[in-house]
PDB file of C-alpha atoms in Angstrom:
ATOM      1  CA  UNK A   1      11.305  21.524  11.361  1.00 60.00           C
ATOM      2  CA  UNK A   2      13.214  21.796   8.380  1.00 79.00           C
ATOM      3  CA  UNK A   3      12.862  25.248   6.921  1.00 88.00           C
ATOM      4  CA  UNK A   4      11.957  23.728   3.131  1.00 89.00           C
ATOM      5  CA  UNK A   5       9.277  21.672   4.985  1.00 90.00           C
ATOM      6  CA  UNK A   6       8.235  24.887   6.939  1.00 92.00           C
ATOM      7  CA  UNK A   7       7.634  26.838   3.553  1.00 94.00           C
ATOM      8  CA  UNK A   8       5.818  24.128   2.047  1.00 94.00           C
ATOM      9  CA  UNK A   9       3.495  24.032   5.197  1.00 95.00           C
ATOM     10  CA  UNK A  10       3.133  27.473   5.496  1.00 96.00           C
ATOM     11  CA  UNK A  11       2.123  27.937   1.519  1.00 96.00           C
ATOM     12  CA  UNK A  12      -0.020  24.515   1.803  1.00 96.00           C
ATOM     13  CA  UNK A  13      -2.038  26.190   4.933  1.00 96.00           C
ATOM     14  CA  UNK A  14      -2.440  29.313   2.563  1.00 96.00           C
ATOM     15  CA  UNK A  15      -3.327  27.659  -0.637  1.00 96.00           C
ATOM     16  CA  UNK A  16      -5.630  25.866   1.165  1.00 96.00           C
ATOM     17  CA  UNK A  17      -7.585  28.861   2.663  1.00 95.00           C
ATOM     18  CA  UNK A  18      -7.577  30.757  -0.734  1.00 96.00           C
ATOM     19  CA  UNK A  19      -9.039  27.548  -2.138  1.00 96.00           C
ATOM     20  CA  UNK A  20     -11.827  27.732   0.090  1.00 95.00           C
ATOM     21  CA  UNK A  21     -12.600  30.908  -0.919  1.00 95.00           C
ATOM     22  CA  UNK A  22     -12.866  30.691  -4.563  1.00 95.00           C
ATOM     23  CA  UNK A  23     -14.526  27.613  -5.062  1.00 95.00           C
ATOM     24  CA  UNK A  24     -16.957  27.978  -1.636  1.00 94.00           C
ATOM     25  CA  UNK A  25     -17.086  31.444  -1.564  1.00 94.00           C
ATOM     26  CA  UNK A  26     -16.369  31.392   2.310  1.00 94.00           C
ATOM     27  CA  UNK A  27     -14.073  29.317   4.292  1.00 93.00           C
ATOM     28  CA  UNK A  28     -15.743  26.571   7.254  1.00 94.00           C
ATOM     29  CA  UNK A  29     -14.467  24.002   8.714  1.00 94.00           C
ATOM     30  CA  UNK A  30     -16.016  21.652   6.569  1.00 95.00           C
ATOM     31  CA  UNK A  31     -14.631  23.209   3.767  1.00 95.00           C
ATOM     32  CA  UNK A  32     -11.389  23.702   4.842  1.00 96.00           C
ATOM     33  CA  UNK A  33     -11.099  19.632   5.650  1.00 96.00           C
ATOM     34  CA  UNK A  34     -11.998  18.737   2.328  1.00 96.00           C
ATOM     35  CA  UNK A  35      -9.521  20.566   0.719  1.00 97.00           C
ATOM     36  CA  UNK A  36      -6.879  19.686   3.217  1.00 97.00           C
ATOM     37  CA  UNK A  37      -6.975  16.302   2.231  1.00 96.00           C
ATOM     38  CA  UNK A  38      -6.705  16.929  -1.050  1.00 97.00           C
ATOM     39  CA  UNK A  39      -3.429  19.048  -0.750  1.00 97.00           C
ATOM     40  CA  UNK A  40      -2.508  16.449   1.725  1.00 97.00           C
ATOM     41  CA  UNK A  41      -3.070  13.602  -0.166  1.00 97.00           C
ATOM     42  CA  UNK A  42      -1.695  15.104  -3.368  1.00 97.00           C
ATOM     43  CA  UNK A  43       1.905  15.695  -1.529  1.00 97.00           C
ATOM     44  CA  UNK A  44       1.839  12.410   0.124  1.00 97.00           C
ATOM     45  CA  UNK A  45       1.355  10.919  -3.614  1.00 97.00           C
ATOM     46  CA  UNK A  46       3.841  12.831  -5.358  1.00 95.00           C
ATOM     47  CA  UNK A  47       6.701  11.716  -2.356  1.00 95.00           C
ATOM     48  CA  UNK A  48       5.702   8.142  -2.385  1.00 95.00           C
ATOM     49  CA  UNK A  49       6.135   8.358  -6.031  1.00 94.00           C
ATOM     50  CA  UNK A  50       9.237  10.030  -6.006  1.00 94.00           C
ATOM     51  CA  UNK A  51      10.468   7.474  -3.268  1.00 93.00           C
ATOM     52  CA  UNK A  52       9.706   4.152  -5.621  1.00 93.00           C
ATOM     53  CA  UNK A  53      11.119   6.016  -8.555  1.00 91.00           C
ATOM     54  CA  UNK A  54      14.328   6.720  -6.813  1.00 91.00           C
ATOM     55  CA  UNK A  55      14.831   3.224  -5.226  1.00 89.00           C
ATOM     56  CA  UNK A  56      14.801   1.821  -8.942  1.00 87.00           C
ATOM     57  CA  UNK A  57      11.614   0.171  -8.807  1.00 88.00           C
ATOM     58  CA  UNK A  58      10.827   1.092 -12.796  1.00 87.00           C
ATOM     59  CA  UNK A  59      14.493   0.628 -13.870  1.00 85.00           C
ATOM     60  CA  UNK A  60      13.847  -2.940 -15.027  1.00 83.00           C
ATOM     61  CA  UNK A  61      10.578  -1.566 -17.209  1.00 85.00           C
ATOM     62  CA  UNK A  62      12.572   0.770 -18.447  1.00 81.00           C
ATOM     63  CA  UNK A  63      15.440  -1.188 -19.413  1.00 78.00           C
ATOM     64  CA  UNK A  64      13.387  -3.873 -21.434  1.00 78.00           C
ATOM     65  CA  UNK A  65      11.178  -0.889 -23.209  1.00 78.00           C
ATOM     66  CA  UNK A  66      14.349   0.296 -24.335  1.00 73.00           C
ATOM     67  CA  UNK A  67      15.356  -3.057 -25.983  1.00 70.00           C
ATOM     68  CA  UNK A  68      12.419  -4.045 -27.357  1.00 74.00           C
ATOM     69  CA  UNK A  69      11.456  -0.800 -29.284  1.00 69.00           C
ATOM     70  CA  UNK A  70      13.956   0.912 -31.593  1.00 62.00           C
ATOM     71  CA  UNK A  71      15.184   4.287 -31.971  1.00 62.00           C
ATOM     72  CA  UNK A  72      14.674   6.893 -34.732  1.00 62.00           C
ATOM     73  CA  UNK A  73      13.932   3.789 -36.646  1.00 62.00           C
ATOM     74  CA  UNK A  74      17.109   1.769 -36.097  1.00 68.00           C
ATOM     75  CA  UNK A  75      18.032  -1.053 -33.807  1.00 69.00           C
ATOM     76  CA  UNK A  76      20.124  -0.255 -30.812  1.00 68.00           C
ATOM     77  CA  UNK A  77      23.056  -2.323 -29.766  1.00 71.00           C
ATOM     78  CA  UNK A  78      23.890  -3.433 -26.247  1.00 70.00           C
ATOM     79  CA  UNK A  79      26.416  -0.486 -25.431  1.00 75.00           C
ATOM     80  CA  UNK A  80      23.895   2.428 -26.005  1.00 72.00           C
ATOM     81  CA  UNK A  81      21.075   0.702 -24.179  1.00 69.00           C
ATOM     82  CA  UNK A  82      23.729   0.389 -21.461  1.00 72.00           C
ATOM     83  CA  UNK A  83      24.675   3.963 -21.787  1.00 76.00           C
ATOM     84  CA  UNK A  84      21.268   5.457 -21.526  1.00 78.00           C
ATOM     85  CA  UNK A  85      20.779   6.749 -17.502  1.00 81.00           C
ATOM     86  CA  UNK A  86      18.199   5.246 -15.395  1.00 83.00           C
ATOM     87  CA  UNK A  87      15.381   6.697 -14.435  1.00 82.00           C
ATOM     88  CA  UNK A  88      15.930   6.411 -10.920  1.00 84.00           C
ATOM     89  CA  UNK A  89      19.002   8.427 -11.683  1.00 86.00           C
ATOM     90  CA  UNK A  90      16.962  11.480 -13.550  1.00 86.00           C
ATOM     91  CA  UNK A  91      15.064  12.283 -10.391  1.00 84.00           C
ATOM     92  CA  UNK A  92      17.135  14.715  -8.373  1.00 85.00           C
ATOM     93  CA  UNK A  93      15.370  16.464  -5.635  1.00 85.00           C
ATOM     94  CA  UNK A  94      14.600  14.685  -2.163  1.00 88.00           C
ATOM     95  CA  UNK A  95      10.719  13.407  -1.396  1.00 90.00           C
ATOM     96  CA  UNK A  96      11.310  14.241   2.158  1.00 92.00           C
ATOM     97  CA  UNK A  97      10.210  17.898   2.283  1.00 93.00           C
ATOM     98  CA  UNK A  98       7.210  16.660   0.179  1.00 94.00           C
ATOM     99  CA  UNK A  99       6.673  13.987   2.336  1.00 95.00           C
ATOM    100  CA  UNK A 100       6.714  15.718   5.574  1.00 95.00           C
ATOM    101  CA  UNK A 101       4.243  18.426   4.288  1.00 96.00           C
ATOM    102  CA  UNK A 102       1.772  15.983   3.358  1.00 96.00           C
ATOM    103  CA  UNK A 103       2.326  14.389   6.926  1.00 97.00           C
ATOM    104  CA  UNK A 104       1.994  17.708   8.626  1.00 96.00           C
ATOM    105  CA  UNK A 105      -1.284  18.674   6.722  1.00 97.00           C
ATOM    106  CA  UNK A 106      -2.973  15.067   6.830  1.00 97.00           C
ATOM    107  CA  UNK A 107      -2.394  15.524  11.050  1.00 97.00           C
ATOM    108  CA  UNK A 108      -3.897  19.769  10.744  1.00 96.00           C
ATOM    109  CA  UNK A 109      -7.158  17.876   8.859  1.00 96.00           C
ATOM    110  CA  UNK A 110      -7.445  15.282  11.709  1.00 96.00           C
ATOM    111  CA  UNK A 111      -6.869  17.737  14.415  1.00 97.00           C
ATOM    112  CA  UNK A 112      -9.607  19.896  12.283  1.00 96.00           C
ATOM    113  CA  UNK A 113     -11.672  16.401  11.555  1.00 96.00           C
ATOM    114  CA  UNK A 114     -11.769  16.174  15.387  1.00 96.00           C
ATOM    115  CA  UNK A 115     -12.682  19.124  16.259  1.00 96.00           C
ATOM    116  CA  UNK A 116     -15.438  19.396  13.467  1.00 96.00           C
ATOM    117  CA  UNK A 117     -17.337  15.933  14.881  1.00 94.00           C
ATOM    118  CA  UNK A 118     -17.117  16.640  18.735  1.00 93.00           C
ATOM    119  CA  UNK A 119     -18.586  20.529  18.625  1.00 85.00           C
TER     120      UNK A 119
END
């Protein structure tokens, strides 16, 4: 395991128990499942989104927003519309950490899922 992945986990598993505890007031395993899959979920979102940002997916939105609507009130020509840097180009960290985490704590809910339904 990657250690970015690792620290993620690790702070996910932790954030998760503290969670319990302030909005329950006492951590089960009921309660610890439910917000699981929220942290879970919320990492797996934020790396899929990441992943369709990068592979260019909104460039072509992008690119005709910026030639229909003008600038600071003026028109812009062809060259500064070419200029301007994608947006799959402004995203520069990896998904993969992100996505891995959200893997890792979507399989601890199951495994706790499991366990919760056959006690």
């Amino acid at each position: 395991m990657l250690p970015k992945t690792f620290t993620l986990f690790i702070l996910s598993l932790c954030a998760t128990i503290l969670l319990s505890f302030l909005i329950y007031h006492k951590l089960t395993l009921l309660y610890f499942i439910n917000i699981s899959f929220f942290i879970a979920g919320s990492f797996l979102f934020l790396a899929l989104l990441t992943m369709t940002v990068k592979g260019g997916f909104f460039d072509g939105i992008t690119y005709g927003f910026r030639r229909t609507f003008v600038s600071k009130g003026k028109e812009l020509s062809k060259d500064e519309i070419q200029e301007m840097t994608p947006i799959s180009e402004m995203i520069t960290f990896h998904y993969s950490p992100f996505l891995r985490n959200g893997l890792l704590m979507l399989a601890v809910m199951l495994i706790a899922l499991f366990i919760y339904y056959n006690r």
